[in-house]
Short mmCIF file of N, CA and C and ligand atoms in Angstrom, two decimals:
data_model
loop_
_atom_site.label_atom_id
_atom_site.label_comp_id
_atom_site.label_asym_id
_atom_site.label_seq_id
_atom_site.Cartn_x
_atom_site.Cartn_y
_atom_site.Cartn_z
N UNK A 1 112.80 86.80 110.87
CA UNK A 1 112.51 88.03 110.77
C UNK A 1 111.76 88.57 109.70
N UNK A 2 110.38 89.77 109.98
CA UNK A 2 109.73 89.39 108.46
C UNK A 2 109.76 90.78 108.21
N UNK A 3 110.50 90.97 107.38
CA UNK A 3 110.10 92.53 106.90
C UNK A 3 109.41 92.65 105.29
N UNK A 4 108.48 94.57 104.95
CA UNK A 4 107.90 94.25 104.36
C UNK A 4 108.33 95.77 103.74
N UNK A 5 108.54 95.76 102.63
CA UNK A 5 108.27 97.07 101.47
C UNK A 5 107.53 96.97 100.68
N UNK A 6 106.41 98.53 101.18
CA UNK A 6 105.08 99.15 100.77
C UNK A 6 105.82 101.07 100.40
N UNK A 7 104.63 101.23 98.71
CA UNK A 7 104.34 101.91 98.43
C UNK A 7 103.72 102.21 97.18
N UNK A 8 103.44 102.94 96.57
CA UNK A 8 102.93 103.54 95.46
C UNK A 8 103.99 102.61 94.57
N UNK A 9 102.70 102.55 93.01
CA UNK A 9 103.86 101.65 92.01
C UNK A 9 104.68 102.58 91.48
N UNK A 10 105.90 101.77 91.39
CA UNK A 10 106.64 102.33 90.76
C UNK A 10 107.73 103.59 91.78
N UNK A 11 107.66 102.95 92.63
CA UNK A 11 108.34 103.73 94.43
C UNK A 11 110.00 102.94 94.55
N UNK A 12 110.11 102.07 93.85
CA UNK A 12 111.05 101.21 93.65
C UNK A 12 111.42 100.13 94.84
N UNK A 13 110.33 99.80 95.11
CA UNK A 13 110.76 98.38 96.44
C UNK A 13 111.15 97.23 95.40
N UNK A 14 110.98 96.40 94.57
CA UNK A 14 111.28 95.28 93.84
C UNK A 14 112.79 95.97 93.98
N UNK A 15 114.16 97.19 93.66
CA UNK A 15 114.61 96.72 93.61
C UNK A 15 115.31 97.18 94.79
N UNK A 16 114.99 97.77 96.10
CA UNK A 16 114.81 97.37 96.93
C UNK A 16 115.11 96.11 98.33
N UNK A 17 114.20 95.52 97.55
CA UNK A 17 113.61 93.94 98.61
C UNK A 17 114.63 93.45 97.92
N UNK A 18 114.95 93.64 96.09
CA UNK A 18 116.17 92.31 96.19
C UNK A 18 118.00 92.87 96.64
N UNK A 19 117.82 94.43 96.49
CA UNK A 19 119.33 94.63 97.28
C UNK A 19 119.75 94.45 99.29
N UNK A 20 118.10 94.45 99.79
CA UNK A 20 117.70 94.37 100.88
C UNK A 20 117.79 92.21 101.04
N UNK A 21 117.62 91.83 100.07
CA UNK A 21 117.61 90.55 100.41
C UNK A 21 119.20 89.90 100.27
N UNK A 22 119.35 90.32 99.34
CA UNK A 22 121.21 89.96 98.83
C UNK A 22 122.27 90.35 99.67
N UNK A 23 122.23 91.08 100.85
CA UNK A 23 122.71 91.77 101.97
C UNK A 23 122.35 90.91 102.96
N UNK A 24 121.23 90.44 103.06
CA UNK A 24 120.79 89.66 104.30
C UNK A 24 121.54 88.25 103.74
N UNK A 25 121.64 88.26 102.91
CA UNK A 25 121.96 86.80 102.32
C UNK A 25 123.65 86.46 102.60
N UNK A 26 123.81 87.46 102.57
CA UNK A 26 125.59 87.95 102.25
C UNK A 26 125.90 88.12 103.50
N UNK A 27 125.02 88.38 104.86
CA UNK A 27 125.41 88.41 106.03
C UNK A 27 125.09 87.34 106.67
N UNK A 28 124.58 86.03 106.14
CA UNK A 28 124.82 84.57 106.99
C UNK A 28 123.02 84.22 107.07
N UNK A 29 121.81 85.26 106.24
CA UNK A 29 120.72 84.49 107.14
C UNK A 29 120.30 84.23 105.49
N UNK A 30 119.01 83.35 106.23
CA UNK A 30 118.62 82.66 105.06
C UNK A 30 117.66 83.23 104.66
N UNK A 31 117.22 83.37 103.39
CA UNK A 31 115.85 84.74 103.07
C UNK A 31 115.40 84.15 101.99
N UNK A 32 113.66 84.62 102.53
CA UNK A 32 112.37 83.87 101.42
C UNK A 32 112.12 85.83 100.67
N UNK A 33 112.36 85.56 100.02
CA UNK A 33 112.04 87.26 98.61
C UNK A 33 110.85 87.22 98.28
N UNK A 34 109.93 87.05 98.54
CA UNK A 34 108.65 87.23 98.27
C UNK A 34 107.67 88.18 98.19
N UNK A 35 106.54 88.13 97.59
CA UNK A 35 105.63 89.62 96.44
C UNK A 35 104.10 88.67 96.87
N UNK A 36 103.88 90.03 97.41
CA UNK A 36 102.14 89.94 96.88
C UNK A 36 101.52 91.31 95.62
N UNK A 37 100.64 90.73 94.85
CA UNK A 37 99.92 89.28 95.06
C UNK A 37 100.71 88.75 94.29
N UNK A 38 100.78 87.02 94.52
CA UNK A 38 101.19 86.25 94.76
C UNK A 38 101.58 85.30 93.00
N UNK A 39 102.21 84.32 92.86
CA UNK A 39 101.99 83.84 91.94
C UNK A 39 101.50 82.36 92.16
N UNK A 40 100.28 82.86 93.26
CA UNK A 40 99.14 81.23 93.05
C UNK A 40 98.72 81.50 92.25
N UNK A 41 96.99 80.54 92.26
CA UNK A 41 95.93 81.01 91.81
C UNK A 41 95.15 81.88 92.23
N UNK A 42 94.89 82.19 92.90
CA UNK A 42 94.54 83.77 93.57
C UNK A 42 95.11 84.92 92.75
N UNK A 43 96.75 84.82 93.14
CA UNK A 43 97.25 86.22 92.34
C UNK A 43 97.31 86.34 91.12
N UNK A 44 97.43 85.14 90.43
CA UNK A 44 96.89 84.72 89.28
C UNK A 44 95.78 85.56 88.63
N UNK A 45 94.46 85.25 88.86
CA UNK A 45 93.52 85.90 88.62
C UNK A 45 93.35 87.00 89.22
N UNK A 46 94.17 87.76 90.38
CA UNK A 46 94.22 89.00 90.95
C UNK A 46 94.94 90.00 89.46
N UNK A 47 95.90 89.51 89.18
CA UNK A 47 96.42 89.78 87.70
C UNK A 47 95.60 90.02 86.95
N UNK A 48 95.01 89.41 86.85
CA UNK A 48 93.72 89.42 85.99
C UNK A 48 92.89 90.28 85.54
N UNK A 49 92.98 90.87 87.18
CA UNK A 49 91.74 92.14 87.40
C UNK A 49 93.42 93.37 87.07
N UNK A 50 94.07 93.01 87.12
CA UNK A 50 94.94 94.14 87.19
C UNK A 50 94.90 95.01 85.61
N UNK A 51 95.64 93.76 85.41
CA UNK A 51 95.46 93.82 83.63
C UNK A 51 93.92 94.26 82.97
N UNK A 52 93.27 94.71 84.10
CA UNK A 52 91.77 95.04 83.06
C UNK A 52 91.48 93.92 82.63
N UNK A 53 91.84 92.73 82.34
CA UNK A 53 91.00 91.46 81.74
C UNK A 53 89.44 91.10 81.91
N UNK A 54 89.35 91.33 83.59
CA UNK A 54 88.33 90.97 84.18
C UNK A 54 87.96 91.84 85.32
N UNK A 55 86.71 92.08 85.82
CA UNK A 55 86.46 93.02 86.64
C UNK A 55 85.68 92.66 87.56
N UNK A 56 85.98 93.60 88.87
CA UNK A 56 84.75 92.74 90.09
C UNK A 56 85.04 94.19 90.99
N UNK A 57 84.02 93.92 91.70
CA UNK A 57 84.01 95.33 92.64
C UNK A 57 84.58 95.45 93.78
N UNK A 58 84.97 96.45 94.42
CA UNK A 58 86.34 96.57 94.81
C UNK A 58 85.77 96.33 96.63
N UNK A 59 84.93 95.55 96.42
CA UNK A 59 84.91 95.05 98.08
C UNK A 59 85.47 93.57 97.65
N UNK A 60 85.44 93.28 96.30
CA UNK A 60 85.33 92.04 96.36
C UNK A 60 86.99 91.80 96.23
N UNK A 61 87.60 92.86 95.73
CA UNK A 61 89.03 93.00 94.97
C UNK A 61 89.66 92.72 96.86
N UNK A 62 89.34 93.59 97.18
CA UNK A 62 90.13 93.32 99.00
C UNK A 62 89.99 92.24 99.26
N UNK A 63 89.21 91.80 99.25
CA UNK A 63 89.00 89.66 99.58
C UNK A 63 90.02 88.99 98.98
N UNK A 64 89.49 89.39 97.77
CA UNK A 64 90.54 88.98 96.95
C UNK A 64 92.19 88.91 97.41
N UNK A 65 92.73 89.99 97.48
CA UNK A 65 94.31 90.53 97.81
C UNK A 65 94.42 89.84 99.36
N UNK A 66 93.14 89.42 100.14
CA UNK A 66 92.97 89.64 101.51
C UNK A 66 93.13 87.47 101.21
N UNK A 67 92.21 86.93 101.13
CA UNK A 67 92.44 85.75 100.52
C UNK A 67 94.10 85.06 100.34
N UNK A 68 94.46 86.08 98.88
CA UNK A 68 95.95 85.88 99.13
C UNK A 68 96.54 85.56 99.35
N UNK A 69 96.37 86.16 100.84
CA UNK A 69 97.12 86.91 101.87
C UNK A 69 97.32 85.76 102.72
N UNK A 70 96.17 85.43 103.16
CA UNK A 70 96.08 83.63 103.87
C UNK A 70 96.87 82.74 103.08
N UNK A 71 96.76 82.60 101.94
CA UNK A 71 97.81 81.87 101.58
C UNK A 71 99.01 81.72 100.89
N UNK A 72 99.57 82.89 101.03
CA UNK A 72 101.08 83.25 100.85
C UNK A 72 101.35 83.31 102.78
N UNK A 73 100.81 83.51 103.83
CA UNK A 73 100.92 83.63 105.29
C UNK A 73 101.07 81.71 105.48
N UNK A 74 99.98 80.92 104.99
CA UNK A 74 100.05 79.89 105.33
C UNK A 74 100.73 78.97 104.59
N UNK A 75 101.02 78.43 103.35
CA UNK A 75 102.07 78.28 102.59
C UNK A 75 103.06 78.66 102.51
N UNK A 76 103.74 79.68 102.80
CA UNK A 76 105.09 80.40 102.66
C UNK A 76 105.23 81.04 103.75
N UNK A 77 105.26 81.94 104.18
CA UNK A 77 105.96 83.31 105.20
C UNK A 77 106.02 82.39 106.80
N UNK A 78 104.35 81.72 107.23
CA UNK A 78 104.62 80.63 107.92
C UNK A 78 106.03 79.69 108.43
N UNK A 79 105.82 79.15 107.39
CA UNK A 79 106.37 77.88 107.16
C UNK A 79 108.01 78.31 107.29
N UNK A 80 108.42 78.90 106.66
CA UNK A 80 109.76 80.18 106.39
C UNK A 80 110.59 80.19 108.34
N UNK A 81 109.57 81.36 108.15
CA UNK A 81 109.68 82.08 109.51
C UNK A 81 110.11 80.79 110.61
N UNK A 82 108.85 79.52 110.64
CA UNK A 82 109.18 78.61 111.16
C UNK A 82 110.77 78.12 111.57
N UNK A 83 111.09 78.06 109.64
CA UNK A 83 112.73 77.51 109.92
C UNK A 83 113.52 78.41 109.83
N UNK A 84 113.49 79.31 110.62
CA UNK A 84 114.21 80.28 111.05
C UNK A 84 114.95 81.49 109.91
N UNK A 85 114.05 81.21 108.86
CA UNK A 85 114.74 82.29 107.58
C UNK A 85 114.18 83.07 108.00
N UNK A 86 114.64 84.83 107.63
CA UNK A 86 114.20 86.19 106.97
C UNK A 86 113.61 86.18 105.96
N UNK A 87 112.23 87.06 106.32
CA UNK A 87 110.80 86.70 104.74
C UNK A 87 111.34 88.31 104.69
N UNK A 88 111.44 88.66 103.02
CA UNK A 88 111.03 90.42 102.53
C UNK A 88 109.82 89.98 101.89
N UNK A 89 109.23 90.58 102.35
CA UNK A 89 107.78 90.90 101.33
C UNK A 89 107.54 92.05 100.09
N UNK A 90 107.59 92.28 99.40
CA UNK A 90 107.28 93.35 98.58
C UNK A 90 104.95 93.45 98.61
N UNK A 91 105.06 93.98 98.63
CA UNK A 91 103.74 94.21 99.03
C UNK A 91 102.97 93.05 100.76
N UNK A 92 102.05 93.95 101.48
CA UNK A 92 101.30 92.91 102.43
C UNK A 92 100.45 94.03 102.60
N UNK A 93 99.98 93.51 104.24
CA UNK A 93 98.56 94.34 104.20
C UNK A 93 98.13 95.99 104.25
N UNK A 94 99.06 96.91 104.31
CA UNK A 94 99.22 98.05 104.01
C UNK A 94 98.52 98.14 102.79
N UNK A 95 99.08 97.78 101.99
CA UNK A 95 98.67 97.59 100.44
C UNK A 95 97.42 97.88 100.47
N UNK A 96 96.58 96.31 100.87
CA UNK A 96 95.41 96.34 101.00
C UNK A 96 94.38 98.20 101.87
N UNK A 97 95.00 98.04 102.90
CA UNK A 97 94.33 98.96 103.27
C UNK A 97 94.72 100.47 102.39
N UNK A 98 95.69 100.49 102.29
CA UNK A 98 95.45 101.93 101.28
C UNK A 98 95.44 102.16 99.86
N UNK A 99 94.98 100.49 99.09
CA UNK A 99 94.59 100.81 97.87
C UNK A 99 93.15 100.89 97.65
N UNK A 100 93.13 100.05 98.55
CA UNK A 100 91.33 99.75 98.55
C UNK A 100 90.90 100.69 98.89
N UNK A 101 91.33 101.69 100.08
CA UNK A 101 90.71 101.91 100.67
C UNK A 101 90.14 103.89 99.78
N UNK A 102 91.88 103.88 98.76
CA UNK A 102 91.51 104.89 97.75
C UNK A 102 90.09 104.40 96.47
N UNK A 103 90.10 103.22 96.36
CA UNK A 103 88.75 103.25 96.01
C UNK A 103 87.26 102.99 96.61
N UNK A 104 87.65 103.43 98.45
CA UNK A 104 86.50 104.56 99.14
C UNK A 104 86.18 102.95 99.27
N UNK A 105 87.01 101.84 99.71
CA UNK A 105 86.28 100.80 100.72
C UNK A 105 86.75 101.30 102.14
N UNK A 106 85.34 100.66 103.31
CA UNK A 106 85.88 101.25 104.83
C UNK A 106 86.92 101.01 104.78
N UNK A 107 88.09 101.78 105.04
CA UNK A 107 89.08 101.45 105.81
C UNK A 107 89.09 100.57 107.36
N UNK A 108 87.89 100.64 108.26
CA UNK A 108 87.80 100.34 109.20
C UNK A 108 87.89 98.76 108.78
N UNK A 109 87.17 98.46 108.39
CA UNK A 109 86.15 96.99 107.26
C UNK A 109 87.94 96.56 106.87
N UNK A 110 88.22 97.31 106.25
CA UNK A 110 89.67 96.58 105.62
C UNK A 110 90.42 96.00 107.10
N UNK A 111 90.72 97.10 108.14
CA UNK A 111 91.99 96.10 108.92
C UNK A 111 90.85 95.13 109.62
N UNK A 112 89.48 95.25 109.36
CA UNK A 112 88.97 94.17 109.97
C UNK A 112 89.67 92.84 109.74
N UNK A 113 89.15 92.89 108.28
CA UNK A 113 89.15 91.63 108.02
C UNK A 113 90.72 90.73 107.19
N UNK A 114 91.17 92.08 107.60
CA UNK A 114 92.83 91.48 108.11
C UNK A 114 93.29 91.61 108.98
N UNK A 115 92.38 91.50 110.04
CA UNK A 115 93.61 91.09 111.55
C UNK A 115 94.11 89.78 111.75
N UNK A 116 93.61 88.94 110.89
CA UNK A 116 94.37 87.63 111.37
C UNK A 116 95.63 87.98 110.72
N UNK A 117 96.06 88.34 109.95
CA UNK A 117 97.80 88.73 109.46
C UNK A 117 98.74 88.89 110.64
N UNK A 118 99.37 87.68 110.57
CA UNK A 118 100.42 87.95 111.17
C UNK A 118 101.17 89.62 111.42
N UNK A 119 101.45 90.33 112.05
CA UNK A 119 102.19 91.82 112.14
C UNK A 119 103.60 91.50 111.32
N UNK A 120 104.40 92.47 110.84
CA UNK A 120 105.89 92.29 109.98
C UNK A 120 106.48 92.35 111.28
N UNK A 121 107.70 92.74 111.64
CA UNK A 121 108.36 92.70 112.29
C UNK A 121 108.74 94.57 111.99
N UNK A 122 109.36 94.78 110.67
CA UNK A 122 109.23 96.48 109.96
C UNK A 122 107.90 96.33 108.82
N UNK A 123 108.18 97.16 108.47
CA UNK A 123 107.46 97.57 107.34
C UNK A 123 107.82 98.84 107.16
N UNK A 124 108.82 99.10 105.87
CA UNK A 124 108.76 100.41 105.42
C UNK A 124 108.30 101.05 104.51
N UNK A 125 108.30 102.30 103.93
CA UNK A 125 106.96 102.52 103.21
C UNK A 125 108.30 103.05 102.29
N UNK A 126 108.04 103.16 101.19
CA UNK A 126 109.60 104.18 100.22
C UNK A 126 108.42 105.30 99.74
N UNK A 127 108.48 105.79 100.34
CA UNK A 127 107.29 107.68 99.47
C UNK A 127 108.51 108.51 98.74
N UNK A 128 107.31 107.84 97.64
CA UNK A 128 107.67 109.19 95.93
C UNK A 128 106.61 109.23 96.15
N UNK A 129 106.47 110.65 95.02
CA UNK A 129 105.04 111.57 94.52
C UNK A 129 105.10 110.46 93.68
N UNK A 130 103.47 110.87 92.90
CA UNK A 130 102.93 110.28 92.03
C UNK A 130 103.69 110.43 90.65
N UNK A 131 104.16 111.59 90.43
CA UNK A 131 104.42 112.27 89.71
C UNK A 131 105.78 111.91 89.43
N UNK A 132 106.99 111.48 90.31
CA UNK A 132 108.42 110.67 90.15
C UNK A 132 108.25 109.24 89.74
N UNK A 133 106.74 108.03 90.30
CA UNK A 133 106.64 107.11 90.50
C UNK A 133 106.90 106.70 88.72
N UNK A 134 105.45 107.78 88.40
CA UNK A 134 105.06 107.81 86.56
C UNK A 134 106.31 107.39 85.35
N UNK A 135 107.12 108.29 86.23
CA UNK A 135 108.49 108.47 85.59
C UNK A 135 108.93 107.22 85.01
N UNK A 136 108.70 105.97 86.41
CA UNK A 136 109.80 104.94 86.34
C UNK A 136 109.01 103.57 85.44
N UNK A 137 107.14 103.64 85.73
CA UNK A 137 106.55 103.01 85.31
C UNK A 137 105.75 103.17 84.26
N UNK A 138 105.61 101.81 83.29
CA UNK A 138 105.30 102.58 81.82
C UNK A 138 103.72 102.26 82.21
N UNK A 139 102.81 102.06 82.85
CA UNK A 139 101.60 102.21 83.43
C UNK A 139 100.30 101.54 82.53
N UNK A 140 100.58 100.09 82.83
CA UNK A 140 99.89 99.20 82.07
C UNK A 140 98.81 98.61 83.07
N UNK A 141 98.97 99.17 84.18
CA UNK A 141 97.83 98.59 85.21
C UNK A 141 96.37 99.10 85.93
N UNK A 142 95.40 98.49 86.25
CA UNK A 142 94.50 99.95 86.02
C UNK A 142 94.98 101.22 87.48
N UNK A 143 95.53 100.09 88.74
CA UNK A 143 96.02 101.70 89.41
C UNK A 143 97.04 102.62 89.31
N UNK A 144 97.88 102.04 88.18
CA UNK A 144 98.69 103.43 87.94
C UNK A 144 98.47 104.40 87.10
N UNK A 145 98.09 104.94 87.85
CA UNK A 145 97.32 106.59 87.47
C UNK A 145 97.79 108.08 88.34
N UNK A 146 97.49 108.58 87.39
CA UNK A 146 98.38 109.75 88.86
C UNK A 146 97.48 110.22 89.37
N UNK A 147 96.49 110.07 89.37
CA UNK A 147 95.22 111.03 90.64
C UNK A 147 95.37 110.11 91.62
N UNK A 148 95.26 109.16 90.70
CA UNK A 148 94.65 107.24 92.06
C UNK A 148 95.86 107.39 92.77
N UNK A 149 96.90 107.11 92.29
CA UNK A 149 98.06 107.26 92.95
C UNK A 149 98.14 107.73 94.40
N UNK A 150 97.46 109.62 93.47
CA UNK A 150 98.29 110.87 94.86
C UNK A 150 97.02 110.32 95.95
N UNK A 151 96.11 109.67 95.57
CA UNK A 151 94.97 109.09 97.14
C UNK A 151 95.94 107.93 97.73
N UNK A 152 96.42 107.21 97.08
CA UNK A 152 97.03 105.95 97.63
C UNK A 152 98.06 107.07 98.25
N UNK A 153 99.17 107.55 97.58
CA UNK A 153 100.25 107.89 98.55
C UNK A 153 99.83 108.74 100.09
N UNK A 154 98.68 109.50 99.89
CA UNK A 154 98.16 110.14 101.05
C UNK A 154 97.52 109.27 102.49
N UNK A 155 96.34 108.22 101.37
CA UNK A 155 96.41 107.39 102.33
C UNK A 155 97.80 106.33 103.26
N UNK A 156 98.85 106.26 102.48
CA UNK A 156 100.41 105.61 102.99
C UNK A 156 100.59 106.49 104.18
N UNK A 157 101.10 107.74 103.70
CA UNK A 157 101.63 108.87 105.12
C UNK A 157 100.72 109.37 105.87
N UNK A 158 99.68 108.36 105.75
CA UNK A 158 98.73 108.88 107.34
C UNK A 158 98.65 107.83 108.25
N UNK A 159 99.52 106.32 107.52
CA UNK A 159 100.28 105.06 108.96
C UNK A 159 101.07 104.95 108.86
N UNK A 160 101.60 105.73 108.79
CA UNK A 160 102.93 106.64 109.41
C UNK A 160 103.48 105.23 110.58
N UNK A 161 102.41 105.76 111.81
CA UNK A 161 102.50 104.20 113.44
C UNK A 161 103.09 102.97 112.62
N UNK A 162 102.33 102.49 111.52
CA UNK A 162 102.70 101.15 111.08
C UNK A 162 103.91 101.27 110.41
N UNK A 163 104.69 101.66 109.58
CA UNK A 163 105.28 101.77 108.95
C UNK A 163 106.44 103.05 109.00
N UNK A 164 108.02 102.49 108.91
CA UNK A 164 108.46 103.50 108.57
C UNK A 164 109.14 104.42 107.29
N UNK A 165 108.42 105.10 107.30
CA UNK A 165 109.20 106.23 106.42
C UNK A 165 110.59 106.64 105.90
N UNK A 166 110.43 106.18 104.10
CA UNK A 166 111.71 105.95 103.94
C UNK A 166 112.04 107.10 102.15
N UNK A 167 112.44 108.41 102.42
CA UNK A 167 112.57 109.24 101.38
C UNK A 167 113.02 108.26 99.89
N UNK A 168 111.98 107.46 99.05
CA UNK A 168 112.01 106.76 97.76
C UNK A 168 112.72 107.72 97.18
N UNK A 169 112.72 109.11 97.04
CA UNK A 169 113.26 109.58 95.87
C UNK A 169 114.75 109.73 95.32
N UNK A 170 115.77 109.35 96.21
CA UNK A 170 116.80 109.67 96.39
C UNK A 170 117.59 108.07 95.21
N UNK A 171 119.07 108.21 95.02
CA UNK A 171 119.92 107.13 94.36
C UNK A 171 119.39 106.14 95.15
N UNK A 172 119.20 104.44 94.34
CA UNK A 172 118.53 103.38 95.17
C UNK A 172 119.64 102.73 96.14
N UNK A 173 120.86 102.97 96.08
CA UNK A 173 122.16 102.95 96.99
C UNK A 173 121.89 103.49 98.28
N UNK A 174 121.70 105.14 98.06
CA UNK A 174 121.46 106.01 99.44
C UNK A 174 119.69 105.39 100.59
N UNK A 175 119.28 105.38 99.05
CA UNK A 175 117.73 104.54 100.25
C UNK A 175 118.02 103.45 100.52
N UNK A 176 118.86 102.72 99.88
CA UNK A 176 119.17 101.63 100.69
C UNK A 176 120.03 101.29 101.90
N UNK A 177 120.81 102.13 101.56
CA UNK A 177 121.95 102.70 103.46
C UNK A 177 120.83 103.04 104.48
N UNK A 178 120.09 103.75 103.98
CA UNK A 178 118.96 104.30 105.14
C UNK A 178 118.48 103.42 105.76
N UNK A 179 117.35 102.46 104.68
CA UNK A 179 116.56 101.38 105.14
C UNK A 179 117.92 100.40 105.69
N UNK A 180 118.55 99.79 105.51
CA UNK A 180 119.32 99.60 106.33
C UNK A 180 120.23 99.97 107.50
N UNK A 181 120.46 101.40 107.90
CA UNK A 181 120.34 101.85 108.93
C UNK A 181 119.15 101.52 110.32
N UNK A 182 118.05 101.56 109.78
CA UNK A 182 117.17 101.67 110.00
C UNK A 182 116.93 99.69 110.87
N UNK A 183 116.93 99.45 110.50
CA UNK A 183 116.67 98.08 110.85
C UNK A 183 117.79 97.44 112.02
N UNK A 184 118.74 98.35 111.70
CA UNK A 184 119.40 97.88 113.54
C UNK A 184 120.58 96.70 113.31
N UNK A 185 120.81 95.92 111.42
CA UNK A 185 121.72 95.34 111.87
C UNK A 185 123.30 94.99 112.17
P1 LIG B 1 103.02 95.79 92.52
O1 LIG B 1 103.34 95.58 93.18
O2 LIG B 1 103.27 96.86 91.53
O3 LIG B 1 103.43 94.29 90.74
P2 LIG B 1 104.34 95.07 89.58
O4 LIG B 1 105.24 96.26 89.67
O5 LIG B 1 105.19 93.76 89.76
O6 LIG B 1 102.94 95.13 88.48
O7 LIG B 1 101.40 95.22 92.63
C1 LIG B 1 100.21 95.22 91.23
C2 LIG B 1 98.98 96.06 91.91
O8 LIG B 1 98.63 95.81 92.58
C3 LIG B 1 99.84 97.57 92.64
O9 LIG B 1 99.08 98.77 91.86
C4 LIG B 1 99.23 97.52 94.09
C5 LIG B 1 97.89 96.81 93.92
N1 LIG B 1 97.69 96.26 95.10
C6 LIG B 1 95.99 96.30 95.89
O10 LIG B 1 95.46 96.85 95.13
N2 LIG B 1 96.16 96.26 97.03
C7 LIG B 1 97.18 94.97 97.17
O11 LIG B 1 96.35 94.26 98.52
C8 LIG B 1 97.76 93.96 96.99
C9 LIG B 1 99.08 93.18 97.53
C10 LIG B 1 98.27 95.36 95.60
#
């Protein structure tokens, strides 16, 4: 099973991913807890861009995130699924579609370049307002800015057919309870 957690910066996805991975393990599943951008070479270059050290055109950035995803799938996700593991990923296809569309890249093209990527079994969108998320996050990366995150959030909320929307404003345990309920395990 392949589960993805999505949402704007500071939405609480790292906390929920950890809770979910621990819960699945406690229920006897082998779990791969992973994230995009990855820790691989392309992922490390992406971190340089996100920290403001390097600058690229938004289309280049979309291609890099998508290339990082191709490596992530080929080297980690697909092998883990083939071994029968449950994969929990922080961020995946919807991050590229919602963040890079907020940088005015064509949504149609973003979907097209991600066509190759396996669809997750579940995508949870942890929904919080940028005001709330900015309280949780220090704001040292290029996208951690309220006006930009407003656009990203609006893009996420338009993707309802591809994701289960979870109210992320509650206490972490309540949010988590909701996620488990939706998984129906
Ligand atoms: P994030 O998971 O928020 O990393 P951390 O909380 O550890 O800093 O992801 C880093 C940033 O990358 C975040 O602002 C979202 C952005 N991002 C994209 O713009 N497109 C993508 O395809 C992905 C995977 C992330």
